[in-house]
mmCIF file of C-alpha atoms in Angstrom:
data_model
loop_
_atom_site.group_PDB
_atom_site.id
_atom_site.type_symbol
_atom_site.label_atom_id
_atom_site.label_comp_id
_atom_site.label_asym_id
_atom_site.label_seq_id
_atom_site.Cartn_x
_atom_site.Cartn_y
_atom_site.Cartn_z
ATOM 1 C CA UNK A 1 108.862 30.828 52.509
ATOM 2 C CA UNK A 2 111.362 28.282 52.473
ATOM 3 C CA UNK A 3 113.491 27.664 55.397
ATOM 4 C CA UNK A 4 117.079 27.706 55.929
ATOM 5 C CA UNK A 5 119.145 23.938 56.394
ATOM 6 C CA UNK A 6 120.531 23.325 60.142
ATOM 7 C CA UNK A 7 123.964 23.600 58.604
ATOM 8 C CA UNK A 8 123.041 27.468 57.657
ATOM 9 C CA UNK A 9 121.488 27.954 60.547
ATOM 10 C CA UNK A 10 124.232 27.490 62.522
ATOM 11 C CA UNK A 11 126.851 28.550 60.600
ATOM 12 C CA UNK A 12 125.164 32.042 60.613
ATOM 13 C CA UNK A 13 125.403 31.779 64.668
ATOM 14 C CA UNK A 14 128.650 31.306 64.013
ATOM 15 C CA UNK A 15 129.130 34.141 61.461
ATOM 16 C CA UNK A 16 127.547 36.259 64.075
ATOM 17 C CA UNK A 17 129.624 35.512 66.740
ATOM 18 C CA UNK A 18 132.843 36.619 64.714
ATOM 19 C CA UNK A 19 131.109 40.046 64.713
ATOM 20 C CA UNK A 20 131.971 40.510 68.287
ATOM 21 C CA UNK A 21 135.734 39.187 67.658
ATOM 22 C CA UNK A 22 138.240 41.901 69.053
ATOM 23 C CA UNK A 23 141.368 40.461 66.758
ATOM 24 C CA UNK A 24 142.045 42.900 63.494
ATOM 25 C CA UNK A 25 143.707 39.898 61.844
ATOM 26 C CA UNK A 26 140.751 37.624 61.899
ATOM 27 C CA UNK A 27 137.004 37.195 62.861
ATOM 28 C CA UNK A 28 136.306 33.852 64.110
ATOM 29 C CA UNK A 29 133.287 32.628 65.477
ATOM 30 C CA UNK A 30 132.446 29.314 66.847
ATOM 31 C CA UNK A 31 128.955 27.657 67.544
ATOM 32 C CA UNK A 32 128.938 23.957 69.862
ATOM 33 C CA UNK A 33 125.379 21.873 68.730
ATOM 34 C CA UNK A 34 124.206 19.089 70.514
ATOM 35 C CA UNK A 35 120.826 17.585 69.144
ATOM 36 C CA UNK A 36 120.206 20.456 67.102
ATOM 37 C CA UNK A 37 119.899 22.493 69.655
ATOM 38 C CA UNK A 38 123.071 25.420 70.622
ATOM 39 C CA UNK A 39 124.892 24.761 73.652
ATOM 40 C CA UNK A 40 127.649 27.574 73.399
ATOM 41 C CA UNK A 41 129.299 29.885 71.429
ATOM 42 C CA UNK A 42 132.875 31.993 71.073
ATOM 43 C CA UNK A 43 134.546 33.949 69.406
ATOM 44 C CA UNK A 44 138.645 34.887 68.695
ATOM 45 C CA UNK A 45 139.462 37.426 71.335
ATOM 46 C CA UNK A 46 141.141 38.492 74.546
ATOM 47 C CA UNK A 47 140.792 37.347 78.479
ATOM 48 C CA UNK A 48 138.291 38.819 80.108
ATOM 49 C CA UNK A 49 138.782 42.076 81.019
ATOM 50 C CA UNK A 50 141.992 42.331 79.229
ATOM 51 C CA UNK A 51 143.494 44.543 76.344
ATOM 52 C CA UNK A 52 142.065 43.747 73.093
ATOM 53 C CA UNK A 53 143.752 44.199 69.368
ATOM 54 C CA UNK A 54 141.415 46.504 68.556
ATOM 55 C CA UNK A 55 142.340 48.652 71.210
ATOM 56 C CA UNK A 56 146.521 48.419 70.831
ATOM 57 C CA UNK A 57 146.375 46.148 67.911
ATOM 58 C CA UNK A 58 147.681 42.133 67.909
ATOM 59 C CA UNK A 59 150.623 40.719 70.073
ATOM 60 C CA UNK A 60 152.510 38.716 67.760
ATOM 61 C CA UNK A 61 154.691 36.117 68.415
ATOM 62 C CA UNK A 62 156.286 34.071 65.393
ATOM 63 C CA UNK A 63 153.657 35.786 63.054
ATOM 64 C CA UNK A 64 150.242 34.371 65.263
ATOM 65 C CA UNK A 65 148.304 36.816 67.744
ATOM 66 C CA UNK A 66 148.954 35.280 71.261
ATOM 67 C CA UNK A 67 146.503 38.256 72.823
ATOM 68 C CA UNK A 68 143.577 36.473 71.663
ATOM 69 C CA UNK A 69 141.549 33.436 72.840
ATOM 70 C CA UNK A 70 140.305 31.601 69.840
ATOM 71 C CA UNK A 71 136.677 30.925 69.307
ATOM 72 C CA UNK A 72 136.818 26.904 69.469
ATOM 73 C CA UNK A 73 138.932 27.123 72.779
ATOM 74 C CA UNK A 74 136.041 30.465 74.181
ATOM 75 C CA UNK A 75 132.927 27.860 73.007
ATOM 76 C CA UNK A 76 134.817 24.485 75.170
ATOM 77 C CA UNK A 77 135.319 26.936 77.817
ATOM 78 C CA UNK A 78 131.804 27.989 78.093
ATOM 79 C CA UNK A 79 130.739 24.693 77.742
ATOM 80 C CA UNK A 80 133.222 23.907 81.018
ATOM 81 C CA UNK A 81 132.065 27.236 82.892
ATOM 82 C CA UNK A 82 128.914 26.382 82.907
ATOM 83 C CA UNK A 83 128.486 22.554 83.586
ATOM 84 C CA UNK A 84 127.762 21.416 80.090
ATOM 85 C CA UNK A 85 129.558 18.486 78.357
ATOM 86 C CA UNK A 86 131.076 19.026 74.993
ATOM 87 C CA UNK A 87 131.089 15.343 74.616
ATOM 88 C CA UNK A 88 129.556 13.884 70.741
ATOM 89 C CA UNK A 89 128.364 17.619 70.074
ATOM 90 C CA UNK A 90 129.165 19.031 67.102
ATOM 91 C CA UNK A 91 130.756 22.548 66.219
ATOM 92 C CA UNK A 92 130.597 25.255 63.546
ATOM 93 C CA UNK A 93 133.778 27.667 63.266
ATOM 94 C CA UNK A 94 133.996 30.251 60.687
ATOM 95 C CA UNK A 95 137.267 29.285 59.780
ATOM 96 C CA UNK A 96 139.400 25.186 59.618
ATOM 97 C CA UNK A 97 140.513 25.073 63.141
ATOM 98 C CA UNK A 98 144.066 25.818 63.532
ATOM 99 C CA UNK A 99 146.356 22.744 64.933
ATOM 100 C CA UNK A 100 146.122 23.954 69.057
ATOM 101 C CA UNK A 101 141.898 24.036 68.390
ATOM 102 C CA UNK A 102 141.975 20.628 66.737
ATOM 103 C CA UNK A 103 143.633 19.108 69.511
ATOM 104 C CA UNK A 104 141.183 20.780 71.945
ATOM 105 C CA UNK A 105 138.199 20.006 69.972
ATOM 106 C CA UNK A 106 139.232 16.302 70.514
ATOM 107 C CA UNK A 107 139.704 16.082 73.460
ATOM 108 C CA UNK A 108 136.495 17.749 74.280
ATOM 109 C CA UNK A 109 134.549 15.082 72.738
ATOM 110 C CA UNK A 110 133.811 16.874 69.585
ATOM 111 C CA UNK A 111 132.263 14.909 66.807
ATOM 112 C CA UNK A 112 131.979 16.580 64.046
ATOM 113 C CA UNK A 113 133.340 19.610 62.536
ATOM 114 C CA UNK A 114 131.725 22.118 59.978
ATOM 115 C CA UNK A 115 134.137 24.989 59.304
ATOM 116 C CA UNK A 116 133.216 27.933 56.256
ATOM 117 C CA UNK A 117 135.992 28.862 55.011
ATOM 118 C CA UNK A 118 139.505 27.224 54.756
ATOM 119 C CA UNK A 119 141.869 28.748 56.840
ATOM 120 C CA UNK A 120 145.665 27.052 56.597
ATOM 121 C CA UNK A 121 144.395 24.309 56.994
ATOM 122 C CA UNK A 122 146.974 21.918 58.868
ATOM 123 C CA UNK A 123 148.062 18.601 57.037
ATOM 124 C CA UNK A 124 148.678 17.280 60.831
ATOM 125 C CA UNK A 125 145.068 18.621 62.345
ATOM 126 C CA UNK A 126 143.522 16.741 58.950
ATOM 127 C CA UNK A 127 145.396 13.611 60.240
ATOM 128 C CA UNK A 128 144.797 14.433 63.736
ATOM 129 C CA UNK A 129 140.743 14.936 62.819
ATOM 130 C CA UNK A 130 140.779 11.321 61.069
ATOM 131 C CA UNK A 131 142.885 9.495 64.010
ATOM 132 C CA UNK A 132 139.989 10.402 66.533
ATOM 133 C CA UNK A 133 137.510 9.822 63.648
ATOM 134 C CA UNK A 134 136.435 12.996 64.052
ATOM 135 C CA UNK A 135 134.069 14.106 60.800
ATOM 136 C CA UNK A 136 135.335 17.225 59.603
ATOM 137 C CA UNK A 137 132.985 19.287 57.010
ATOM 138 C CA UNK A 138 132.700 22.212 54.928
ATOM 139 C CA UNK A 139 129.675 24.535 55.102
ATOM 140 C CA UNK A 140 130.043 27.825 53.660
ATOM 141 C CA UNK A 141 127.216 30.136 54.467
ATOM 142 C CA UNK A 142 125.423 31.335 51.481
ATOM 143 C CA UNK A 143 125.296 35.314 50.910
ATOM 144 C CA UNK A 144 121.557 35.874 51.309
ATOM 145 C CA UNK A 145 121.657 34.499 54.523
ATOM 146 C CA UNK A 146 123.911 36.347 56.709
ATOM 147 C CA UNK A 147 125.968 39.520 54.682
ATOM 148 C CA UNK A 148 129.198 38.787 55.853
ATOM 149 C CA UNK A 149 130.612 41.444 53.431
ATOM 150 C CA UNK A 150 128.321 44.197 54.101
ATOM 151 C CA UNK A 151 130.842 47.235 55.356
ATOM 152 C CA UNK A 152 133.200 46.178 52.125
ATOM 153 C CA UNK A 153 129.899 46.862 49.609
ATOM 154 C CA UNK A 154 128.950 49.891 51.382
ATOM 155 C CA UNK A 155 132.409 51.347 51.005
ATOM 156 C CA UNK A 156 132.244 50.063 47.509
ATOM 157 C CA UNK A 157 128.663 51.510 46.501
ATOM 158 C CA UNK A 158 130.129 54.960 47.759
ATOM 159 C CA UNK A 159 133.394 55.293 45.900
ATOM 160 C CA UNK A 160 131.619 53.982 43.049
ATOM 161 C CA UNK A 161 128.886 57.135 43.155
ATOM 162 C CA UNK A 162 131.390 59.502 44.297
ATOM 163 C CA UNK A 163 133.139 58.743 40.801
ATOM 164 C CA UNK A 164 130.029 58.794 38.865
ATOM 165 C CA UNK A 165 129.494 62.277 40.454
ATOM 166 C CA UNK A 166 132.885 63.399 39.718
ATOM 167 C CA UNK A 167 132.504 62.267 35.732
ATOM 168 C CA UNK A 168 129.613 64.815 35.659
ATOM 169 C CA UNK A 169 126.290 62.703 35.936
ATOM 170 C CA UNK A 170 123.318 64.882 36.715
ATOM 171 C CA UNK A 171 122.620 66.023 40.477
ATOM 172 C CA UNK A 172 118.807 64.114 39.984
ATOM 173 C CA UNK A 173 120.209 61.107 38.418
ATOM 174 C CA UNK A 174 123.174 60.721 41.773
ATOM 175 C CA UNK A 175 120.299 61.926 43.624
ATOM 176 C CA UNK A 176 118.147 58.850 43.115
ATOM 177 C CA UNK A 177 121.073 56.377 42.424
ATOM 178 C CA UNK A 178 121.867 57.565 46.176
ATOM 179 C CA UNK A 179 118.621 57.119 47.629
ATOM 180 C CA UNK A 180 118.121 53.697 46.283
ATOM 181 C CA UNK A 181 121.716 52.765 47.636
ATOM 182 C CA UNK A 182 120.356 53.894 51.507
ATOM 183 C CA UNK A 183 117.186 52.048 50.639
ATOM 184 C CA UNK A 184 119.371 48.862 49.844
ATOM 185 C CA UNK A 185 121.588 48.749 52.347
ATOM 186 C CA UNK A 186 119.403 50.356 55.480
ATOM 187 C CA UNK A 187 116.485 47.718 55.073
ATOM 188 C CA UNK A 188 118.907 44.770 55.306
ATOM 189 C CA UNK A 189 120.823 45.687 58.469
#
């Protein structure tokens, strides 16, 4: 068995991380590296204690959730809670860091950036990441890794059968089709 790159490996984390994001806008998830090695993590969501979007849904302000926390700014902050120096780590984020997280990241000593997906990406944070030389990266994670879409097929698969059903295809023949969907999707979460 071959295994997965660094880059993968951490941009999983990352993936992972956005699963515990409270914003209904957008998951983000953010992993800090330093020698290979994770030295913390975040994700997009409220303070502490505090009322999340998925609870009374996003506060927004000139179309951008001000409730939330983003996952950059949540990894820094862990990094400051507990005593360990951001300084020439690198990070993984889900998403291209929006202008305020650029900023932060360089001024926390960030590195190097490796971001999945692009995410209006800012012509100023692109200048910003090449004025503090700054190496800035796409990764995206590859689907066999880390099933990022999972709820989406599931949904999918059962509309899909539910119409084959409806058109008349024998109770056996949706039987089985059924039973090999819950195979499927059961043994890979």
């Amino acid at each position: 068995m071959e295994r997965i790159s660094w880059h993968q490996y951490f941009m999983a984390q990352s993936h992972l991380l956005a699963l515990r994001s409270t914003c209904t806008r957008l998951m983000v998830g953010a992993t800090i590296v330093r020698d290979k090695r994770i030295i913390a993590g975040g994700y997009n969501g409220s303070i502490s204690g505090g009322t999340h979007c998925s609870d009374e849904g996003c506060y927004l302000i000139e179309d951008h959730c001000v409730r939330t926390v983003h996952a950059e700014i949540n990894a820094i902050l862990q990094c400051a809670k507990f005593g360990v120096p951001a300084e020439g780590a690198e990070i993984y984020v889900t998403h291209f860091p929006c202008l305020n997280c650029c900023k932060s990241l360089i001024q926390a000593g960030i590195k190097k950036v490796f971001y999945a997906q692009d995410y209006k990406n800012h012509e100023f944070a692109i200048e910003l990441f090449q004025q503090a030389d700054v190496m800035v990266e796409q990764v995206e994670l590859e689907e066999m890794i880390l099933d990022t879409q999972n709820k989406e097929k599931l949904s999918f698969t059962a509309d899909l059968l539910s119409k084959l059903e409806k058109q008349g295809l024998g109770g056996d023949e949706i039987r089985a089709l059924k039973d090999e969907a819950n195979r499927l999707y059961t043994s890979s979460s």
